[in-house]
Amino acid sequence: MLRMLSYLASFGLFCLIILIVVITYGMARINITIPDYHQLENYEPPVTTRLFAGDGQVMMEYAAEKRLFVPQEKIPDLVKQAFIAAEDKHFYKHSGIDYSGIIRAALGNLRKIGTGKRPAGASTITQQVAKNFLLSSELSYMRKLKEAILARRINRAFSKEHVLELYLNEIYLGNRAYGVAAAAINYFGKALDELELHEVAYLAALPKGPNNYNPKTKYDAAVARRNWVIDRMLEDGYVTEQAAAEAKEKPVEVVERKSGFLKDTEYYSEEVRRTISRNFGDEALYQGGLIVRTTVDPRLQEIATKAMRKGLIDYDLRHGWRGAEANIEIDENYKQSLKDAVLTAGAEPTWEKAVVLNVAADKAEIETVNGDTGNIPLSAVKWARYKEKGKNMGPVPSKMEQVLHKGDVIYAEKDTSKVAKAKTYNLRQIPEVEGGMAVMDPHTGKVLALVGGFSFAKSQFNRATQAYRQTGSSFKPFVYLTALELGYSPTDLILDAPFVLDQGVGMPKWKPVNYSKKFYGLMTLRRGVELSKNLMTVRLAQDIGMDKIVEMSRRVGVNDHLPPYLSSSLGAADTRVINMVSAYCVIVNGGKKVPPYLIERIQDRKGHTIYKHEQTPCRSCAADRWENQPEPDFEVVREQVVDPLSAYQMTSILEGVAVRGTGAKLNGLHRHLAGKTGTTNETKDAWFVGFSPDLVAGVYIGYDEPESLGMAETGAHAALPIFYDFMKEALKDTPDTSFRIPAGIKLVRVNPYTGKPTVPGDKAAIIEALKPDFEFYNRQRVIGDDNSVVAGPENENSSLQLGGEY
């Protein structure tokens, strides 16, 4: 008997040793595969990068996961208490594993056997941190064992508050929100510290499955789960009975959060995004939580966008109707067909997708996608002359069936004019023509607004910063500016007469012409710019040398590699809108180069500045403390690339363009404005670049695949009205100021046609800006035939406001 007992004891000891060895070996193997938890000490989750406008408004966010990191000391106690009550009531007491919770879960799971219900877990917040950060979501006992081991280690290594910080910033709460701060914004449109009890309780209800408690689809379940959380908070002593009762009475209401971003800044934001990606990489952009402060002015951006869209729509209306983009059957399913029909994106907010139900001679009956019905009268489609690509427009419609047909899917806009009848709509179409616009501060280089096209939804290609187009006559000011720097005067005479250039053997002779196809003899240099005379410009370019114009183009930033051909003096070379606007800044600011910039400063997630645009040194700014010393006084140094006197002379000449030249439409604003029109061959591109003393804006219009805009669609007709509308609103309620005159400029009354000093009673006299060494007794420079007749008002174009190259 004793022998048997001894045998059994030996066998049991052997088995125990084997078990210990197996467990030890198994734990060692598990330990090898367990991730290092020390990485949680310096937790830096992927955080949203945010772009801010010049006034501090949020423009855009970029993130792999929408998350806003909040340190534990900034998380309200109520938020912490709600999640602890819902997820881990013994959080502050256990060692990372809640053994009592495990027993409760085990007993509950025994009762679920055979029911088909998913077994309940007993994971603590610490275990969830281990799983979310270091493990997978695999359902296995091995993963649970690793989770438990890690939870105990984490609990020993970190404070409870640090563990809670990790959990509340990492957890996914649905609605594209990672962490409680992002969830507060996405669900309620509030900051974390603005949430009320019933809102906090709803967020704490979500970790078990956000889709299970979506109030839009499962309202009762959402309310029940939220109230359960409130009851747990009451049970644990976090809230009073009265507060709990009041919170449970409130509905679960989540906001319909639209973009929440600044209006009309999509093109601007995308340009900033590309810049950051190119210089810092996509990881920093989408995970780095960068704080990017831009230079955009929200008010000017909205004005520029409205002006550009209006200008493109106005152009489109002048060029007829291209036909409906879709047609559907008007049957019992037509409402669904209307919803499914796809039209070109980018419609104005007031435009609605609609279908034509019936067509009569004088009207079309329509129904919008929202179910509203109305009529489009024949009088509202007089503009809709049928236009087939590459062909002329048809006649003005005399009956509605020439424009619309039953089942046509169109855009319609409710007519809100005072004379319109009830339920009257206008026919609309998305323009095919495109354009770009840039607005800058000429003294700093800040890009205040960018418009890259009709709509970012239609096309994300930014025509203000990415499109290279011929500039036409908008380049001419830099030809004349080169001459002014070389000592030419606005009063010098240039011959406007036929010009023929032999281009070499086998090449046709180059014969540029004026837009009017007429010649006007000798005219002053000033009038050559004001009326945009091609032949005068070419003759001047030949006289001063294209090499000097090429250098001027490089200096001011129009084109670093301008082809040294005479045709380049007429704007045959291409560049971007932003380059032209930057170059015009040099003219108005006194000759200083101000490269355009969109980003003022970039800070990392901890607030450290990693980039700032302005690098001007300031030694006195580094003082340790203030001891009644004067504030730092330093001036930003800009590179002087053009003689300031010559720059002002060109400013004065371009002001003449706006008063008596091709830009005379600007007279209607009664302000000191200047600028230059531009039209390329076959009117494929229309430009206007202009400025006030403190604001420069440039506009370009053209098709993405270059084709004629129409013979009448010059810079003065297609682009200038956009600049006009922009400046009208941008300068509204601001005082009119004159252009700054540098020291040394002489202001002299002269005759604009002869360039000579005026005589008493000369009604044509203007004030001319001359350099200090200019004297009238010197022989007046004449470029061309000295014997030609000087052009006066009687043999110039009959309307000075309409002459020239526009």
PDB file of C-alpha atoms in Angstrom, residues 109-304:
ATOM      1  CA  ASN A 109     -21.598  33.438 -20.504  1.00  0.00           C
ATOM      2  CA  LEU A 110     -22.641  30.087 -18.962  1.00  0.00           C
ATOM      3  CA  ARG A 111     -26.239  31.268 -19.118  1.00  0.00           C
ATOM      4  CA  LYS A 112     -25.769  32.175 -22.810  1.00  0.00           C
ATOM      5  CA  ILE A 113     -24.676  28.691 -23.832  1.00  0.00           C
ATOM      6  CA  GLY A 114     -26.979  27.443 -26.552  1.00  0.00           C
ATOM      7  CA  THR A 115     -28.590  30.865 -27.121  1.00  0.00           C
ATOM      8  CA  GLY A 116     -26.326  31.818 -30.016  1.00  0.00           C
ATOM      9  CA  LYS A 117     -25.432  35.100 -28.329  1.00  0.00           C
ATOM     10  CA  ARG A 118     -21.856  36.379 -28.420  1.00  0.00           C
ATOM     11  CA  PRO A 119     -19.956  35.749 -25.160  1.00  0.00           C
ATOM     12  CA  ALA A 120     -19.411  38.863 -23.068  1.00  0.00           C
ATOM     13  CA  GLY A 121     -15.897  39.999 -22.276  1.00  0.00           C
ATOM     14  CA  ALA A 122     -14.570  41.480 -19.076  1.00  0.00           C
ATOM     15  CA  SER A 123     -11.857  43.663 -20.560  1.00  0.00           C
ATOM     16  CA  THR A 124     -10.790  46.581 -18.420  1.00  0.00           C
ATOM     17  CA  ILE A 125      -9.832  49.933 -19.921  1.00  0.00           C
ATOM     18  CA  THR A 126      -6.204  48.900 -19.437  1.00  0.00           C
ATOM     19  CA  GLN A 127      -6.786  45.690 -21.383  1.00  0.00           C
ATOM     20  CA  GLN A 128      -8.493  47.651 -24.155  1.00  0.00           C
ATOM     21  CA  VAL A 129      -5.438  49.918 -24.342  1.00  0.00           C
ATOM     22  CA  ALA A 130      -3.234  46.806 -24.647  1.00  0.00           C
ATOM     23  CA  LYS A 131      -5.432  45.418 -27.412  1.00  0.00           C
ATOM     24  CA  ASN A 132      -5.927  48.691 -29.323  1.00  0.00           C
ATOM     25  CA  PHE A 133      -2.282  49.737 -29.263  1.00  0.00           C
ATOM     26  CA  LEU A 134      -0.266  46.530 -29.160  1.00  0.00           C
ATOM     27  CA  LEU A 135      -2.406  43.591 -30.271  1.00  0.00           C
ATOM     28  CA  SER A 136      -4.935  42.663 -32.937  1.00  0.00           C
ATOM     29  CA  SER A 137      -8.693  42.183 -32.570  1.00  0.00           C
ATOM     30  CA  GLU A 138      -8.363  38.419 -33.095  1.00  0.00           C
ATOM     31  CA  LEU A 139     -10.868  36.365 -31.049  1.00  0.00           C
ATOM     32  CA  SER A 140      -8.663  33.773 -29.330  1.00  0.00           C
ATOM     33  CA  TYR A 141      -7.631  32.669 -25.855  1.00  0.00           C
ATOM     34  CA  MET A 142      -3.991  33.314 -26.732  1.00  0.00           C
ATOM     35  CA  ARG A 143      -4.756  36.969 -27.539  1.00  0.00           C
ATOM     36  CA  LYS A 144      -6.725  37.311 -24.281  1.00  0.00           C
ATOM     37  CA  LEU A 145      -3.792  35.840 -22.355  1.00  0.00           C
ATOM     38  CA  LYS A 146      -1.357  38.294 -23.942  1.00  0.00           C
ATOM     39  CA  GLU A 147      -3.814  41.101 -23.280  1.00  0.00           C
ATOM     40  CA  ALA A 148      -3.984  40.218 -19.576  1.00  0.00           C
ATOM     41  CA  ILE A 149      -0.197  40.023 -19.235  1.00  0.00           C
ATOM     42  CA  LEU A 150       0.262  43.357 -20.981  1.00  0.00           C
ATOM     43  CA  ALA A 151      -2.483  44.960 -18.874  1.00  0.00           C
ATOM     44  CA  ARG A 152      -0.688  44.077 -15.637  1.00  0.00           C
ATOM     45  CA  ARG A 153       2.623  45.352 -17.001  1.00  0.00           C
ATOM     46  CA  ILE A 154       1.054  48.579 -18.247  1.00  0.00           C
ATOM     47  CA  ASN A 155      -0.648  49.089 -14.895  1.00  0.00           C
ATOM     48  CA  ARG A 156       2.711  48.792 -13.118  1.00  0.00           C
ATOM     49  CA  ALA A 157       4.573  51.033 -15.572  1.00  0.00           C
ATOM     50  CA  PHE A 158       2.132  53.926 -16.036  1.00  0.00           C
ATOM     51  CA  SER A 159      -0.228  56.017 -13.957  1.00  0.00           C
ATOM     52  CA  LYS A 160      -3.963  55.477 -14.229  1.00  0.00           C
ATOM     53  CA  GLU A 161      -4.324  58.953 -15.736  1.00  0.00           C
ATOM     54  CA  HIS A 162      -1.842  58.162 -18.502  1.00  0.00           C
ATOM     55  CA  VAL A 163      -3.694  54.938 -19.316  1.00  0.00           C
ATOM     56  CA  LEU A 164      -6.973  56.856 -19.425  1.00  0.00           C
ATOM     57  CA  GLU A 165      -5.398  59.470 -21.701  1.00  0.00           C
ATOM     58  CA  LEU A 166      -4.298  56.743 -24.114  1.00  0.00           C
ATOM     59  CA  TYR A 167      -7.734  55.146 -24.117  1.00  0.00           C
ATOM     60  CA  LEU A 168      -9.818  58.312 -24.570  1.00  0.00           C
ATOM     61  CA  ASN A 169      -7.657  59.604 -27.419  1.00  0.00           C
ATOM     62  CA  GLU A 170      -7.398  56.320 -29.322  1.00  0.00           C
ATOM     63  CA  ILE A 171     -10.840  54.738 -29.144  1.00  0.00           C
ATOM     64  CA  TYR A 172     -12.990  54.715 -32.297  1.00  0.00           C
ATOM     65  CA  LEU A 173     -16.452  56.159 -31.648  1.00  0.00           C
ATOM     66  CA  GLY A 174     -17.968  56.062 -35.133  1.00  0.00           C
ATOM     67  CA  ASN A 175     -18.884  58.949 -37.422  1.00  0.00           C
ATOM     68  CA  ARG A 176     -15.248  59.091 -38.634  1.00  0.00           C
ATOM     69  CA  ALA A 177     -14.146  60.079 -35.116  1.00  0.00           C
ATOM     70  CA  TYR A 178     -11.134  58.709 -33.277  1.00  0.00           C
ATOM     71  CA  GLY A 179     -10.956  59.862 -29.674  1.00  0.00           C
ATOM     72  CA  VAL A 180     -13.424  61.776 -27.561  1.00  0.00           C
ATOM     73  CA  ALA A 181     -12.442  65.261 -28.800  1.00  0.00           C
ATOM     74  CA  ALA A 182     -13.108  64.426 -32.452  1.00  0.00           C
ATOM     75  CA  ALA A 183     -16.338  62.658 -31.467  1.00  0.00           C
ATOM     76  CA  ALA A 184     -17.563  65.729 -29.570  1.00  0.00           C
ATOM     77  CA  ILE A 185     -17.142  67.818 -32.702  1.00  0.00           C
ATOM     78  CA  ASN A 186     -18.517  65.268 -35.170  1.00  0.00           C
ATOM     79  CA  TYR A 187     -21.597  64.340 -33.123  1.00  0.00           C
ATOM     80  CA  PHE A 188     -22.462  67.601 -31.383  1.00  0.00           C
ATOM     81  CA  GLY A 189     -20.392  70.329 -33.020  1.00  0.00           C
ATOM     82  CA  LYS A 190     -18.896  71.216 -29.643  1.00  0.00           C
ATOM     83  CA  ALA A 191     -15.559  71.292 -27.906  1.00  0.00           C
ATOM     84  CA  LEU A 192     -15.022  68.598 -25.286  1.00  0.00           C
ATOM     85  CA  ASP A 193     -15.436  71.001 -22.367  1.00  0.00           C
ATOM     86  CA  GLU A 194     -18.780  72.241 -23.745  1.00  0.00           C
ATOM     87  CA  LEU A 195     -20.567  68.884 -23.595  1.00  0.00           C
ATOM     88  CA  GLU A 196     -23.533  68.368 -21.251  1.00  0.00           C
ATOM     89  CA  LEU A 197     -24.207  65.229 -19.214  1.00  0.00           C
ATOM     90  CA  HIS A 198     -26.610  63.633 -21.706  1.00  0.00           C
ATOM     91  CA  GLU A 199     -24.091  64.199 -24.541  1.00  0.00           C
ATOM     92  CA  VAL A 200     -21.155  62.803 -22.567  1.00  0.00           C
ATOM     93  CA  ALA A 201     -23.227  59.741 -21.644  1.00  0.00           C
ATOM     94  CA  TYR A 202     -24.073  59.125 -25.305  1.00  0.00           C
ATOM     95  CA  LEU A 203     -20.392  59.164 -26.280  1.00  0.00           C
ATOM     96  CA  ALA A 204     -19.621  56.736 -23.445  1.00  0.00           C
ATOM     97  CA  ALA A 205     -22.308  54.423 -24.845  1.00  0.00           C
ATOM     98  CA  LEU A 206     -20.540  54.055 -28.193  1.00  0.00           C
ATOM     99  CA  PRO A 207     -17.417  51.888 -27.562  1.00  0.00           C
ATOM    100  CA  LYS A 208     -19.498  48.681 -27.585  1.00  0.00           C
ATOM    101  CA  GLY A 209     -20.487  49.386 -31.189  1.00  0.00           C
ATOM    102  CA  PRO A 210     -21.163  52.847 -32.675  1.00  0.00           C
ATOM    103  CA  ASN A 211     -23.421  51.499 -35.434  1.00  0.00           C
ATOM    104  CA  ASN A 212     -25.640  49.780 -32.859  1.00  0.00           C
ATOM    105  CA  TYR A 213     -26.527  53.116 -31.287  1.00  0.00           C
ATOM    106  CA  ASN A 214     -26.850  55.418 -34.284  1.00  0.00           C
ATOM    107  CA  PRO A 215     -29.800  57.697 -33.389  1.00  0.00           C
ATOM    108  CA  LYS A 216     -30.709  58.122 -37.067  1.00  0.00           C
ATOM    109  CA  THR A 217     -31.279  54.416 -37.612  1.00  0.00           C
ATOM    110  CA  LYS A 218     -31.650  52.972 -34.094  1.00  0.00           C
ATOM    111  CA  TYR A 219     -32.969  55.800 -31.989  1.00  0.00           C
ATOM    112  CA  ASP A 220     -34.566  53.715 -29.229  1.00  0.00           C
ATOM    113  CA  ALA A 221     -31.413  51.651 -28.763  1.00  0.00           C
ATOM    114  CA  ALA A 222     -29.331  54.854 -28.619  1.00  0.00           C
ATOM    115  CA  VAL A 223     -31.555  56.352 -25.924  1.00  0.00           C
ATOM    116  CA  ALA A 224     -31.643  53.121 -23.917  1.00  0.00           C
ATOM    117  CA  ARG A 225     -27.869  52.702 -23.970  1.00  0.00           C
ATOM    118  CA  ARG A 226     -27.290  56.362 -23.089  1.00  0.00           C
ATOM    119  CA  ASN A 227     -29.709  56.118 -20.157  1.00  0.00           C
ATOM    120  CA  TRP A 228     -27.953  52.943 -19.008  1.00  0.00           C
ATOM    121  CA  VAL A 229     -24.684  54.907 -18.855  1.00  0.00           C
ATOM    122  CA  ILE A 230     -26.378  57.694 -16.879  1.00  0.00           C
ATOM    123  CA  ASP A 231     -27.707  55.085 -14.409  1.00  0.00           C
ATOM    124  CA  ARG A 232     -24.198  53.662 -13.963  1.00  0.00           C
ATOM    125  CA  MET A 233     -22.864  57.170 -13.306  1.00  0.00           C
ATOM    126  CA  LEU A 234     -25.597  57.722 -10.709  1.00  0.00           C
ATOM    127  CA  GLU A 235     -24.880  54.343  -9.119  1.00  0.00           C
ATOM    128  CA  ASP A 236     -21.179  55.179  -8.835  1.00  0.00           C
ATOM    129  CA  GLY A 237     -21.900  58.593  -7.314  1.00  0.00           C
ATOM    130  CA  TYR A 238     -20.673  60.723 -10.214  1.00  0.00           C
ATOM    131  CA  VAL A 239     -23.981  62.591 -10.695  1.00  0.00           C
ATOM    132  CA  THR A 240     -26.989  63.489  -8.578  1.00  0.00           C
ATOM    133  CA  GLU A 241     -30.431  61.953  -8.998  1.00  0.00           C
ATOM    134  CA  GLN A 242     -31.832  65.237 -10.268  1.00  0.00           C
ATOM    135  CA  ALA A 243     -29.064  65.685 -12.868  1.00  0.00           C
ATOM    136  CA  ALA A 244     -29.515  62.085 -13.997  1.00  0.00           C
ATOM    137  CA  ALA A 245     -33.281  62.449 -14.317  1.00  0.00           C
ATOM    138  CA  GLU A 246     -32.987  65.683 -16.309  1.00  0.00           C
ATOM    139  CA  ALA A 247     -30.372  64.200 -18.636  1.00  0.00           C
ATOM    140  CA  LYS A 248     -32.472  61.113 -19.354  1.00  0.00           C
ATOM    141  CA  GLU A 249     -35.402  63.313 -20.391  1.00  0.00           C
ATOM    142  CA  LYS A 250     -33.385  64.962 -23.172  1.00  0.00           C
ATOM    143  CA  PRO A 251     -33.467  63.530 -26.709  1.00  0.00           C
ATOM    144  CA  VAL A 252     -30.400  62.150 -28.452  1.00  0.00           C
ATOM    145  CA  GLU A 253     -29.739  64.786 -31.098  1.00  0.00           C
ATOM    146  CA  VAL A 254     -26.613  64.748 -33.199  1.00  0.00           C
ATOM    147  CA  VAL A 255     -25.689  67.534 -35.598  1.00  0.00           C
ATOM    148  CA  GLU A 256     -25.633  67.097 -39.352  1.00  0.00           C
ATOM    149  CA  ARG A 257     -22.046  68.219 -39.586  1.00  0.00           C
ATOM    150  CA  LYS A 258     -21.267  69.425 -43.052  1.00  0.00           C
ATOM    151  CA  SER A 259     -17.701  70.286 -43.937  1.00  0.00           C
ATOM    152  CA  GLY A 260     -17.548  72.921 -41.216  1.00  0.00           C
ATOM    153  CA  PHE A 261     -14.741  74.476 -43.201  1.00  0.00           C
ATOM    154  CA  LEU A 262     -14.259  77.919 -44.620  1.00  0.00           C
ATOM    155  CA  LYS A 263     -16.325  78.639 -47.706  1.00  0.00           C
ATOM    156  CA  ASP A 264     -14.758  78.768 -51.180  1.00  0.00           C
ATOM    157  CA  THR A 265     -11.217  77.822 -50.086  1.00  0.00           C
ATOM    158  CA  GLU A 266     -10.929  74.395 -51.726  1.00  0.00           C
ATOM    159  CA  TYR A 267      -8.462  75.508 -54.410  1.00  0.00           C
ATOM    160  CA  TYR A 268      -6.399  77.438 -51.874  1.00  0.00           C
ATOM    161  CA  SER A 269      -6.362  74.536 -49.409  1.00  0.00           C
ATOM    162  CA  GLU A 270      -5.344  72.060 -52.098  1.00  0.00           C
ATOM    163  CA  GLU A 271      -2.425  74.268 -53.108  1.00  0.00           C
ATOM    164  CA  VAL A 272      -1.296  74.395 -49.463  1.00  0.00           C
ATOM    165  CA  ARG A 273      -1.730  70.614 -49.162  1.00  0.00           C
ATOM    166  CA  ARG A 274       0.502  70.007 -52.177  1.00  0.00           C
ATOM    167  CA  THR A 275       3.134  72.359 -50.777  1.00  0.00           C
ATOM    168  CA  ILE A 276       3.219  70.596 -47.392  1.00  0.00           C
ATOM    169  CA  SER A 277       3.280  67.144 -48.990  1.00  0.00           C
ATOM    170  CA  ARG A 278       6.143  68.175 -51.258  1.00  0.00           C
ATOM    171  CA  ASN A 279       8.253  69.690 -48.465  1.00  0.00           C
ATOM    172  CA  PHE A 280       7.399  67.615 -45.387  1.00  0.00           C
ATOM    173  CA  GLY A 281       5.974  64.363 -46.780  1.00  0.00           C
ATOM    174  CA  ASP A 282       2.575  62.688 -46.565  1.00  0.00           C
ATOM    175  CA  GLU A 283       3.221  61.174 -43.141  1.00  0.00           C
ATOM    176  CA  ALA A 284       3.649  64.621 -41.587  1.00  0.00           C
ATOM    177  CA  LEU A 285       0.612  65.885 -43.509  1.00  0.00           C
ATOM    178  CA  TYR A 286      -1.840  63.118 -42.671  1.00  0.00           C
ATOM    179  CA  GLN A 287      -0.563  61.968 -39.265  1.00  0.00           C
ATOM    180  CA  GLY A 288       1.554  64.778 -37.864  1.00  0.00           C
ATOM    181  CA  GLY A 289      -1.149  67.024 -36.454  1.00  0.00           C
ATOM    182  CA  LEU A 290       0.415  70.108 -38.052  1.00  0.00           C
ATOM    183  CA  ILE A 291      -1.022  73.556 -37.383  1.00  0.00           C
ATOM    184  CA  VAL A 292      -0.775  75.509 -40.622  1.00  0.00           C
ATOM    185  CA  ARG A 293      -1.472  79.229 -40.675  1.00  0.00           C
ATOM    186  CA  THR A 294      -2.149  80.542 -44.178  1.00  0.00           C
ATOM    187  CA  THR A 295      -2.429  84.013 -45.646  1.00  0.00           C
ATOM    188  CA  VAL A 296      -5.908  83.685 -47.170  1.00  0.00           C
ATOM    189  CA  ASP A 297      -8.370  86.486 -46.462  1.00  0.00           C
ATOM    190  CA  PRO A 298     -11.801  84.780 -46.190  1.00  0.00           C
ATOM    191  CA  ARG A 299     -13.717  87.892 -47.248  1.00  0.00           C
ATOM    192  CA  LEU A 300     -11.614  88.484 -50.362  1.00  0.00           C
ATOM    193  CA  GLN A 301     -11.683  84.769 -51.169  1.00  0.00           C
ATOM    194  CA  GLU A 302     -15.486  84.730 -51.168  1.00  0.00           C
ATOM    195  CA  ILE A 303     -15.641  87.900 -53.284  1.00  0.00           C
ATOM    196  CA  ALA A 304     -13.121  86.539 -55.799  1.00  0.00           C
TER     197      ALA A 304
END
